[in-house]
């Protein structure tokens, strides 16, 4: 394995920080032990936690108006894997990459898997793309893909998803994430019922191609690119489709795919209750599908989602194995810094959720002691768990201060010397 940064460099950077970290960790340990919590047990859980990074998040993202590339950003999957390896080497929380096809298309996927392994990385869910037309594509997705009224277009979309499964098998993945932008911009443009019928018929063909241990993760989204109706627009449509498709079909919750103020943690609890919680695309938003950094706008919501996940793990239904992945668009920051900061925010919310005194919470809930039930969550949320997350990271070879160590590595400046500049343009990648 050849990691991108020298471990001596990280150790030197840590040497200046470790004493303060040990002090903070010891103090927090004393504080938590006063409430009967063993900090080492929490740290061990945190050490076992990880979240996948999106290959498409390694480059600058954009909107329909513009994208502003930065010097040294990755131009292909090989450079994206290098940057993802930097994120994992410093954070020790992101050992898997979720690829997107055809954006990450190469000729030799076995070689790509070995390349990732040599960087300490594996592959998480593969993502299909039937929301863009590719050069030379026979049938356009402009009027839909898996739900298109044109049989040949549906078959083309089915074939693409099956190709993604075959690629994923070579990469060692076991999940296919299917998000379709299919929908309408005008009332009457499509029959709302028949659109879902066509989607289900086509999705069933993709389902039939899934290897035994694979899952198909259906990703719902309220709107965009369609602005009147979307075929899989909400968790209701998604869970009904997943139930129609049967056991290997699960629902993926992208936090940004809901109307403002929707209670996403309740959606998580519901999907788990019916054994259909398949995974997450973590990000944050204030208005629409803003794809902002996780925990940057509403960290309390992210905590409440993890509170439901810790509860769900204690009460497994049809198993509990959600795929944790980040899905963000880094329009104004260095993508590596955003994913370091996001992985930290996500892991901190998991750690805080582990601190909830569930006995006290459940007792207060049963007694309808509203304030004490709320305080059971709030007390945990208010704990600064940064020393626990940092300790787990350092013990795994990561950095105490991931952003300062990343900047001191001058990685981006070095890559700006090596990599081709990315052209101006618009859109997510
Ligand atoms: C759709 C989405 C989906 C990806 C894409 C990059 O908004 O969340 O998960 O395929 O972003
Ligand atoms: Mn997503």
Short mmCIF file of C-alpha atoms and ligand atoms in Angstrom, two decimals:
data_model
loop_
_atom_site.label_atom_id
_atom_site.label_comp_id
_atom_site.label_asym_id
_atom_site.label_seq_id
_atom_site.Cartn_x
_atom_site.Cartn_y
_atom_site.Cartn_z
CA UNK A 1 0.00 0.00 0.00
CA UNK A 2 1.37 3.45 -0.92
CA UNK A 3 -0.57 6.17 0.82
CA UNK A 4 -0.42 9.71 -0.64
CA UNK A 5 0.96 11.44 2.48
CA UNK A 6 3.98 10.32 4.52
CA UNK A 7 2.99 8.89 7.90
CA UNK A 8 6.03 10.67 9.42
CA UNK A 9 4.61 14.00 8.24
CA UNK A 10 1.27 13.21 9.96
CA UNK A 11 3.05 12.01 13.11
CA UNK A 12 5.07 15.25 13.26
CA UNK A 13 1.92 17.34 12.89
CA UNK A 14 0.20 15.27 15.59
CA UNK A 15 3.15 15.60 17.98
CA UNK A 16 2.31 19.28 18.45
CA UNK A 17 -1.34 18.50 19.24
CA UNK A 18 -1.36 15.20 21.11
CA UNK A 19 -0.80 16.52 24.67
CA UNK A 20 -3.80 18.86 24.45
CA UNK A 21 -5.90 16.09 22.95
CA UNK A 22 -5.00 13.67 25.75
CA UNK A 23 -5.92 16.31 28.32
CA UNK A 24 -9.30 17.00 26.69
CA UNK A 25 -9.96 13.28 26.29
CA UNK A 26 -9.17 12.55 29.94
CA UNK A 27 -11.37 15.43 31.11
CA UNK A 28 -14.26 14.25 28.93
CA UNK A 29 -13.73 10.71 30.18
CA UNK A 30 -14.11 11.88 33.77
CA UNK A 31 -17.23 13.90 32.86
CA UNK A 32 -18.87 10.96 31.06
CA UNK A 33 -17.98 8.45 33.77
CA UNK A 34 -19.93 10.60 36.23
CA UNK A 35 -23.04 9.62 34.21
CA UNK A 36 -21.96 6.00 33.94
CA UNK A 37 -20.62 6.24 30.40
CA UNK A 38 -17.29 4.54 29.55
CA UNK A 39 -15.53 6.81 27.06
CA UNK A 40 -13.39 3.92 25.78
CA UNK A 41 -16.54 2.02 24.78
CA UNK A 42 -17.79 5.05 22.85
CA UNK A 43 -14.40 5.50 21.21
CA UNK A 44 -14.40 1.85 20.11
CA UNK A 45 -17.79 2.33 18.46
CA UNK A 46 -16.53 5.45 16.74
CA UNK A 47 -13.43 3.57 15.52
CA UNK A 48 -15.75 1.11 13.80
CA UNK A 49 -17.76 3.82 12.08
CA UNK A 50 -17.15 4.87 8.50
CA UNK A 51 -18.83 6.77 5.68
CA UNK A 52 -18.17 6.49 1.94
CA UNK A 53 -17.17 9.50 -0.15
CA UNK A 54 -18.61 10.19 -3.62
CA UNK A 55 -16.09 10.12 -6.49
CA UNK A 56 -17.99 13.06 -7.99
CA UNK A 57 -17.46 15.06 -4.81
CA UNK A 58 -13.65 15.04 -5.25
CA UNK A 59 -13.87 17.69 -7.95
CA UNK A 60 -15.48 21.11 -7.75
CA UNK A 61 -19.23 21.00 -8.32
CA UNK A 62 -21.39 23.66 -9.86
CA UNK A 63 -24.88 24.77 -10.57
CA UNK A 64 -26.70 25.28 -13.85
CA UNK A 65 -25.25 28.75 -13.86
CA UNK A 66 -21.58 27.97 -13.51
CA UNK A 67 -18.83 25.86 -12.05
CA UNK A 68 -15.57 27.45 -10.83
CA UNK A 69 -12.75 24.87 -11.04
CA UNK A 70 -9.69 25.11 -8.79
CA UNK A 71 -6.09 24.43 -9.86
CA UNK A 72 -5.08 20.87 -9.00
CA UNK A 73 -8.57 19.43 -8.82
CA UNK A 74 -8.87 15.85 -10.12
CA UNK A 75 -9.67 15.30 -13.79
CA UNK A 76 -10.35 11.54 -13.80
CA UNK A 77 -11.14 8.64 -11.47
CA UNK A 78 -7.45 7.90 -10.84
CA UNK A 79 -6.80 11.42 -9.50
CA UNK A 80 -10.13 11.30 -7.62
CA UNK A 81 -9.02 8.10 -5.87
CA UNK A 82 -5.74 9.79 -4.89
CA UNK A 83 -7.66 12.65 -3.26
CA UNK A 84 -10.09 10.25 -1.58
CA UNK A 85 -7.04 8.43 -0.18
CA UNK A 86 -5.81 11.72 1.32
CA UNK A 87 -9.21 12.18 2.98
CA UNK A 88 -9.11 8.66 4.42
CA UNK A 89 -5.46 8.88 5.48
CA UNK A 90 -6.16 12.00 7.54
CA UNK A 91 -9.66 11.11 8.80
CA UNK A 92 -9.49 7.29 8.94
CA UNK A 93 -13.29 7.39 8.53
CA UNK A 94 -13.77 7.21 4.73
CA UNK A 95 -12.24 3.93 3.47
CA UNK A 96 -14.73 3.51 0.62
CA UNK A 97 -15.53 5.47 -2.56
CA UNK A 98 -18.96 5.44 -4.23
CA UNK A 99 -18.39 5.64 -8.01
CA UNK A 100 -20.72 6.98 -10.69
CA UNK A 101 -21.02 5.64 -14.23
CA UNK A 102 -20.24 6.58 -16.91
CA UNK A 103 -18.43 9.51 -15.17
CA UNK A 104 -15.85 7.02 -13.72
CA UNK A 105 -15.70 4.70 -16.76
CA UNK A 106 -12.33 2.93 -17.35
CA UNK A 107 -11.32 -0.02 -19.50
CA UNK A 108 -10.05 -2.28 -16.68
CA UNK A 109 -12.13 -2.40 -13.47
CA UNK A 110 -10.09 -5.15 -11.86
CA UNK A 111 -7.05 -2.89 -12.21
CA UNK A 112 -9.06 0.02 -10.80
CA UNK A 113 -9.98 -2.09 -7.77
CA UNK A 114 -6.31 -2.96 -7.22
CA UNK A 115 -5.36 0.69 -7.63
CA UNK A 116 -7.89 1.67 -4.96
CA UNK A 117 -6.68 -1.10 -2.65
CA UNK A 118 -3.09 0.14 -3.02
CA UNK A 119 -4.40 3.50 -1.75
CA UNK A 120 -6.19 1.86 1.21
CA UNK A 121 -9.61 2.24 -0.42
CA UNK A 122 -12.53 0.02 -1.43
CA UNK A 123 -15.70 0.73 -3.39
CA UNK A 124 -19.17 1.28 -1.94
CA UNK A 125 -22.46 1.47 -3.88
CA UNK A 126 -22.21 2.04 -7.63
CA UNK A 127 -24.45 4.78 -9.07
CA UNK A 128 -26.10 4.53 -12.47
CA UNK A 129 -26.81 7.61 -14.57
CA UNK A 130 -29.88 7.78 -16.78
CA UNK A 131 -30.33 11.50 -16.16
CA UNK A 132 -27.86 12.60 -18.86
CA UNK A 133 -27.43 11.59 -22.50
CA UNK A 134 -23.99 10.31 -23.48
CA UNK A 135 -22.38 11.05 -26.88
CA UNK A 136 -23.64 8.54 -29.44
CA UNK A 137 -26.44 7.32 -27.19
CA UNK A 138 -29.24 5.75 -29.25
CA UNK A 139 -32.24 6.97 -27.25
CA UNK A 140 -32.45 10.23 -25.28
CA UNK A 141 -33.49 10.37 -21.63
CA UNK A 142 -34.99 13.82 -22.17
CA UNK A 143 -38.50 12.40 -21.59
CA UNK A 144 -37.55 9.83 -18.99
CA UNK A 145 -35.48 6.71 -18.55
CA UNK A 146 -36.80 3.73 -16.57
CA UNK A 147 -40.30 5.28 -16.82
CA UNK A 148 -40.03 6.45 -20.44
CA UNK A 149 -43.04 5.84 -22.69
CA UNK A 150 -40.52 4.61 -25.31
CA UNK A 151 -39.83 0.90 -24.75
CA UNK A 152 -36.38 1.11 -26.40
CA UNK A 153 -35.41 3.94 -24.05
CA UNK A 154 -36.50 1.92 -21.02
CA UNK A 155 -34.54 -1.08 -22.26
CA UNK A 156 -31.48 1.15 -22.77
CA UNK A 157 -31.81 2.38 -19.16
CA UNK A 158 -32.24 -1.19 -17.89
CA UNK A 159 -29.13 -2.28 -19.83
CA UNK A 160 -27.11 0.61 -18.36
CA UNK A 161 -28.10 -0.32 -14.80
CA UNK A 162 -27.20 -3.97 -15.44
CA UNK A 163 -23.82 -2.83 -16.82
CA UNK A 164 -23.28 -0.87 -13.57
CA UNK A 165 -23.96 -4.05 -11.57
CA UNK A 166 -21.39 -5.95 -13.66
CA UNK A 167 -18.84 -3.17 -13.12
CA UNK A 168 -19.67 -3.14 -9.39
CA UNK A 169 -19.05 -6.87 -9.14
CA UNK A 170 -15.51 -6.32 -10.47
CA UNK A 171 -14.99 -3.46 -8.00
CA UNK A 172 -16.22 -5.46 -5.00
CA UNK A 173 -19.39 -3.40 -4.48
CA UNK A 174 -22.67 -4.97 -3.39
CA UNK A 175 -25.15 -2.10 -3.83
CA UNK A 176 -26.59 -0.35 -6.89
CA UNK A 177 -27.99 3.12 -6.21
CA UNK A 178 -30.75 4.03 -8.66
CA UNK A 179 -31.77 7.65 -8.79
CA UNK A 180 -33.86 8.66 -11.82
CA UNK A 181 -34.74 12.28 -12.54
CA UNK A 182 -37.82 11.09 -14.46
CA UNK A 183 -40.81 13.40 -14.12
CA UNK A 184 -42.72 16.23 -15.75
CA UNK A 185 -42.79 20.03 -15.91
CA UNK A 186 -46.43 20.39 -16.94
CA UNK A 187 -49.72 19.00 -15.57
CA UNK A 188 -50.95 16.38 -18.05
CA UNK A 189 -47.50 15.90 -19.59
CA UNK A 190 -47.49 12.27 -18.40
CA UNK A 191 -50.02 9.96 -16.71
CA UNK A 192 -48.91 9.94 -13.10
CA UNK A 193 -49.97 6.33 -12.48
CA UNK A 194 -48.76 4.76 -15.72
CA UNK A 195 -45.36 6.50 -15.27
CA UNK A 196 -44.83 4.55 -12.04
CA UNK A 197 -46.12 1.36 -13.68
CA UNK A 198 -43.48 1.66 -16.40
CA UNK A 199 -40.79 2.47 -13.83
CA UNK A 200 -41.72 -0.63 -11.79
CA UNK A 201 -41.73 -2.90 -14.84
CA UNK A 202 -38.29 -1.68 -15.91
CA UNK A 203 -36.86 -1.63 -12.36
CA UNK A 204 -37.98 -5.25 -11.95
CA UNK A 205 -35.72 -6.18 -14.88
CA UNK A 206 -32.76 -4.49 -13.14
CA UNK A 207 -33.75 -6.24 -9.90
CA UNK A 208 -33.72 -9.60 -11.68
CA UNK A 209 -30.08 -9.02 -12.64
CA UNK A 210 -28.92 -8.44 -9.03
CA UNK A 211 -26.45 -11.05 -7.70
CA UNK A 212 -27.61 -12.87 -4.54
CA UNK A 213 -25.93 -10.68 -1.95
CA UNK A 214 -26.60 -7.39 -3.76
CA UNK A 215 -29.15 -4.67 -2.97
CA UNK A 216 -30.84 -2.08 -5.14
CA UNK A 217 -31.08 1.28 -3.32
CA UNK A 218 -33.96 3.43 -4.60
CA UNK A 219 -33.28 7.13 -4.12
CA UNK A 220 -36.33 9.39 -3.92
CA UNK A 221 -36.24 13.13 -4.68
CA UNK A 222 -39.04 15.71 -4.49
CA UNK A 223 -38.07 17.71 -7.58
CA UNK A 224 -35.24 18.68 -10.04
CA UNK A 225 -34.65 18.20 -12.82
CA UNK A 226 -38.44 17.87 -13.10
CA UNK A 227 -40.39 20.72 -11.58
CA UNK A 228 -44.05 19.55 -11.65
CA UNK A 229 -43.94 15.82 -10.82
CA UNK A 230 -41.18 13.27 -10.14
CA UNK A 231 -41.80 9.53 -10.54
CA UNK A 232 -40.02 8.55 -7.28
CA UNK A 233 -40.67 11.81 -5.44
CA UNK A 234 -40.87 10.81 -1.80
CA UNK A 235 -40.29 8.03 0.70
CA UNK A 236 -43.86 6.79 0.15
CA UNK A 237 -43.32 6.14 -3.56
CA UNK A 238 -39.89 4.70 -2.78
CA UNK A 239 -41.02 2.23 -0.09
CA UNK A 240 -44.00 1.10 -2.19
CA UNK A 241 -41.67 0.52 -5.15
CA UNK A 242 -39.17 -1.31 -2.91
CA UNK A 243 -41.95 -3.51 -1.50
CA UNK A 244 -43.18 -4.25 -5.04
CA UNK A 245 -39.63 -5.18 -6.13
CA UNK A 246 -39.12 -7.42 -3.10
CA UNK A 247 -36.41 -8.04 -0.51
CA UNK A 248 -33.23 -6.87 -2.24
CA UNK A 249 -34.79 -3.45 -2.96
CA UNK A 250 -34.28 -0.88 -0.21
CA UNK A 251 -34.72 2.87 0.12
CA UNK A 252 -31.88 5.40 0.14
CA UNK A 253 -32.42 8.70 1.97
CA UNK A 254 -30.61 11.70 0.45
CA UNK A 255 -31.08 14.36 3.14
CA UNK A 256 -31.44 17.11 0.50
CA UNK A 257 -34.28 15.48 -1.39
CA UNK A 258 -37.13 16.64 0.85
CA UNK A 259 -39.19 19.79 1.19
CA UNK A 260 -37.77 22.22 3.78
CA UNK A 261 -38.66 21.22 7.38
CA UNK A 262 -39.75 17.69 6.51
CA UNK A 263 -39.12 15.42 9.52
CA UNK A 264 -36.42 13.25 7.92
CA UNK A 265 -35.58 11.40 11.15
CA UNK A 266 -39.17 10.11 11.22
CA UNK A 267 -38.80 8.90 7.62
CA UNK A 268 -35.69 7.02 8.77
CA UNK A 269 -37.65 5.42 11.64
CA UNK A 270 -40.47 4.43 9.28
CA UNK A 271 -38.21 2.92 6.62
CA UNK A 272 -36.42 0.91 9.30
CA UNK A 273 -39.72 -0.24 10.84
CA UNK A 274 -40.66 -1.86 7.54
CA UNK A 275 -37.17 -3.28 6.92
CA UNK A 276 -36.53 -0.98 3.95
CA UNK A 277 -33.80 1.33 5.25
CA UNK A 278 -31.00 0.77 2.70
CA UNK A 279 -28.73 3.78 3.02
CA UNK A 280 -28.01 7.47 3.06
CA UNK A 281 -26.60 10.29 1.00
CA UNK A 282 -25.48 12.71 3.68
CA UNK A 283 -25.38 16.44 2.91
CA UNK A 284 -27.19 19.54 4.12
CA UNK A 285 -29.54 22.11 2.62
CA UNK A 286 -31.47 25.28 3.40
CA UNK A 287 -33.78 25.56 0.40
CA UNK A 288 -33.67 22.75 -2.23
CA UNK A 289 -31.24 19.98 -3.11
CA UNK A 290 -28.38 22.31 -2.22
CA UNK A 291 -25.87 19.46 -1.63
CA UNK A 292 -24.10 21.53 1.02
CA UNK A 293 -21.63 20.08 3.53
CA UNK A 294 -23.14 17.66 6.04
CA UNK A 295 -24.00 19.34 9.33
CA UNK A 296 -23.13 22.78 7.97
CA UNK A 297 -26.69 24.18 8.10
CA UNK A 298 -28.68 21.91 10.43
CA UNK A 299 -26.35 19.74 12.56
CA UNK A 300 -29.19 19.06 15.01
CA UNK A 301 -31.20 17.32 12.27
CA UNK A 302 -28.18 15.15 11.46
CA UNK A 303 -27.92 14.28 15.18
CA UNK A 304 -31.64 13.36 15.26
CA UNK A 305 -31.17 11.12 12.22
CA UNK A 306 -28.33 9.30 14.01
CA UNK A 307 -30.44 9.12 17.15
CA UNK A 308 -32.98 7.13 15.09
CA UNK A 309 -30.16 5.01 13.65
CA UNK A 310 -28.84 4.09 17.10
CA UNK A 311 -32.40 3.19 18.16
CA UNK A 312 -32.86 1.19 14.94
CA UNK A 313 -29.64 -0.74 15.59
CA UNK A 314 -30.98 -1.65 19.05
CA UNK A 315 -34.22 -2.90 17.45
CA UNK A 316 -33.15 -4.51 14.15
CA UNK A 317 -35.94 -5.24 11.62
CA UNK A 318 -34.91 -7.44 8.68
CA UNK A 319 -31.33 -6.72 9.70
CA UNK A 320 -29.76 -3.28 10.09
CA UNK A 321 -27.08 -2.50 7.54
CA UNK A 322 -27.58 0.94 5.98
CA UNK A 323 -24.95 2.16 3.53
CA UNK A 324 -23.54 5.47 4.78
CA UNK A 325 -22.38 7.72 1.94
CA UNK A 326 -21.76 11.42 1.43
CA UNK A 327 -23.30 13.12 -1.62
CA UNK A 328 -22.34 16.76 -1.87
CA UNK A 329 -21.43 19.39 -4.45
CA UNK A 330 -18.43 21.45 -3.44
CA UNK A 331 -18.96 24.71 -5.33
CA UNK A 332 -16.93 27.15 -3.19
CA UNK A 333 -14.48 25.08 -1.06
CA UNK A 334 -11.58 22.72 -1.64
CA UNK A 335 -13.47 19.41 -2.03
CA UNK A 336 -10.99 17.56 0.18
CA UNK A 337 -11.51 20.07 3.01
CA UNK A 338 -15.28 19.83 2.65
CA UNK A 339 -15.25 16.04 2.82
CA UNK A 340 -12.87 16.07 5.80
CA UNK A 341 -15.17 18.52 7.59
CA UNK A 342 -18.30 16.55 6.60
CA UNK A 343 -16.91 13.17 7.69
CA UNK A 344 -16.10 14.80 11.03
CA UNK A 345 -19.60 16.27 11.39
CA UNK A 346 -21.26 12.95 10.53
CA UNK A 347 -19.06 10.95 12.91
CA UNK A 348 -19.59 13.48 15.71
CA UNK A 349 -23.38 13.14 15.31
CA UNK A 350 -23.05 9.36 15.55
CA UNK A 351 -20.92 9.72 18.71
CA UNK A 352 -23.41 12.14 20.30
CA UNK A 353 -26.27 9.73 19.52
CA UNK A 354 -24.33 6.97 21.33
CA UNK A 355 -24.25 9.18 24.45
CA UNK A 356 -28.06 9.35 24.76
CA UNK A 357 -29.18 7.70 28.03
CA UNK A 358 -31.73 5.46 26.31
CA UNK A 359 -33.06 4.05 29.58
CA UNK A 360 -33.85 7.57 30.84
CA UNK A 361 -35.24 8.53 27.43
CA UNK A 362 -37.56 5.54 27.18
CA UNK A 363 -38.69 5.93 30.80
CA UNK A 364 -39.52 9.60 30.24
CA UNK A 365 -41.32 8.73 26.99
CA UNK A 366 -43.39 6.03 28.70
CA UNK A 367 -44.18 8.45 31.53
CA UNK A 368 -45.03 11.24 29.07
CA UNK A 369 -42.44 13.37 30.82
CA UNK A 370 -41.90 15.50 27.74
CA UNK A 371 -39.23 17.78 29.14
CA UNK A 372 -37.05 14.98 30.50
CA UNK A 373 -37.43 13.03 27.27
CA UNK A 374 -36.24 16.06 25.30
CA UNK A 375 -33.44 16.71 27.79
CA UNK A 376 -32.18 13.14 27.38
CA UNK A 377 -31.46 13.98 23.73
CA UNK A 378 -30.31 17.54 24.37
CA UNK A 379 -27.80 16.52 27.06
CA UNK A 380 -26.11 14.17 24.60
CA UNK A 381 -26.24 16.72 21.77
CA UNK A 382 -24.52 19.31 23.96
CA UNK A 383 -21.48 17.13 24.67
CA UNK A 384 -18.38 18.16 22.68
CA UNK A 385 -17.33 14.74 21.39
CA UNK A 386 -14.44 16.07 19.28
CA UNK A 387 -11.79 14.51 21.62
CA UNK A 388 -13.36 11.06 21.18
CA UNK A 389 -13.45 11.31 17.38
CA UNK A 390 -9.91 12.72 17.27
CA UNK A 391 -8.57 10.01 19.59
CA UNK A 392 -10.13 7.26 17.47
CA UNK A 393 -8.65 8.86 14.36
CA UNK A 394 -5.12 9.26 15.77
CA UNK A 395 -5.07 5.69 17.08
CA UNK A 396 -5.85 4.58 13.53
CA UNK A 397 -2.96 6.63 12.10
CA UNK A 398 -4.94 9.75 11.22
CA UNK A 399 -4.40 13.41 12.07
CA UNK A 400 -5.45 15.23 15.24
CA UNK A 401 -6.30 18.38 13.24
CA UNK A 402 -7.26 17.11 9.78
CA UNK A 403 -7.68 20.51 8.08
CA UNK A 404 -4.47 22.05 9.43
CA UNK A 405 -2.51 18.91 8.54
CA UNK A 406 -4.05 18.80 5.06
CA UNK A 407 -3.13 22.46 4.44
CA UNK A 408 0.38 21.94 5.80
CA UNK A 409 0.79 19.04 3.31
CA UNK A 410 0.37 21.55 0.44
CA UNK A 411 -1.31 18.61 -1.44
CA UNK A 412 -3.48 20.87 -3.62
CA UNK A 413 -0.60 23.15 -4.56
CA UNK A 414 1.50 20.10 -5.50
CA UNK A 415 -1.33 18.64 -7.58
CA UNK A 416 -1.80 21.99 -9.32
CA UNK A 417 1.73 21.54 -10.68
CA UNK A 418 0.98 17.99 -11.90
CA UNK A 419 -2.63 17.90 -13.07
CA UNK A 420 -4.24 19.34 -16.19
CA UNK A 421 -6.49 22.32 -15.55
CA UNK A 422 -10.21 21.58 -15.59
CA UNK A 423 -12.21 23.60 -18.15
CA UNK A 424 -14.86 26.10 -17.25
CA UNK A 425 -18.45 24.87 -17.55
CA UNK A 426 -21.62 24.32 -15.55
CA UNK A 427 -23.40 21.47 -13.83
CA UNK A 428 -22.60 19.06 -11.03
CA UNK A 429 -19.36 17.57 -12.44
C1 LIG B 1 -29.48 13.44 -7.40
C2 LIG B 1 -28.30 12.85 -6.64
C3 LIG B 1 -28.04 11.39 -6.94
C4 LIG B 1 -26.77 11.37 -7.75
C5 LIG B 1 -26.55 12.75 -8.12
C6 LIG B 1 -25.12 13.10 -8.32
O1 LIG B 1 -29.73 14.74 -6.97
O2 LIG B 1 -28.46 13.08 -5.29
O3 LIG B 1 -27.71 10.69 -5.80
O4 LIG B 1 -26.72 10.44 -8.70
O5 LIG B 1 -27.13 13.52 -7.09
MN1 LIG B 2 -27.93 11.62 -3.81
#
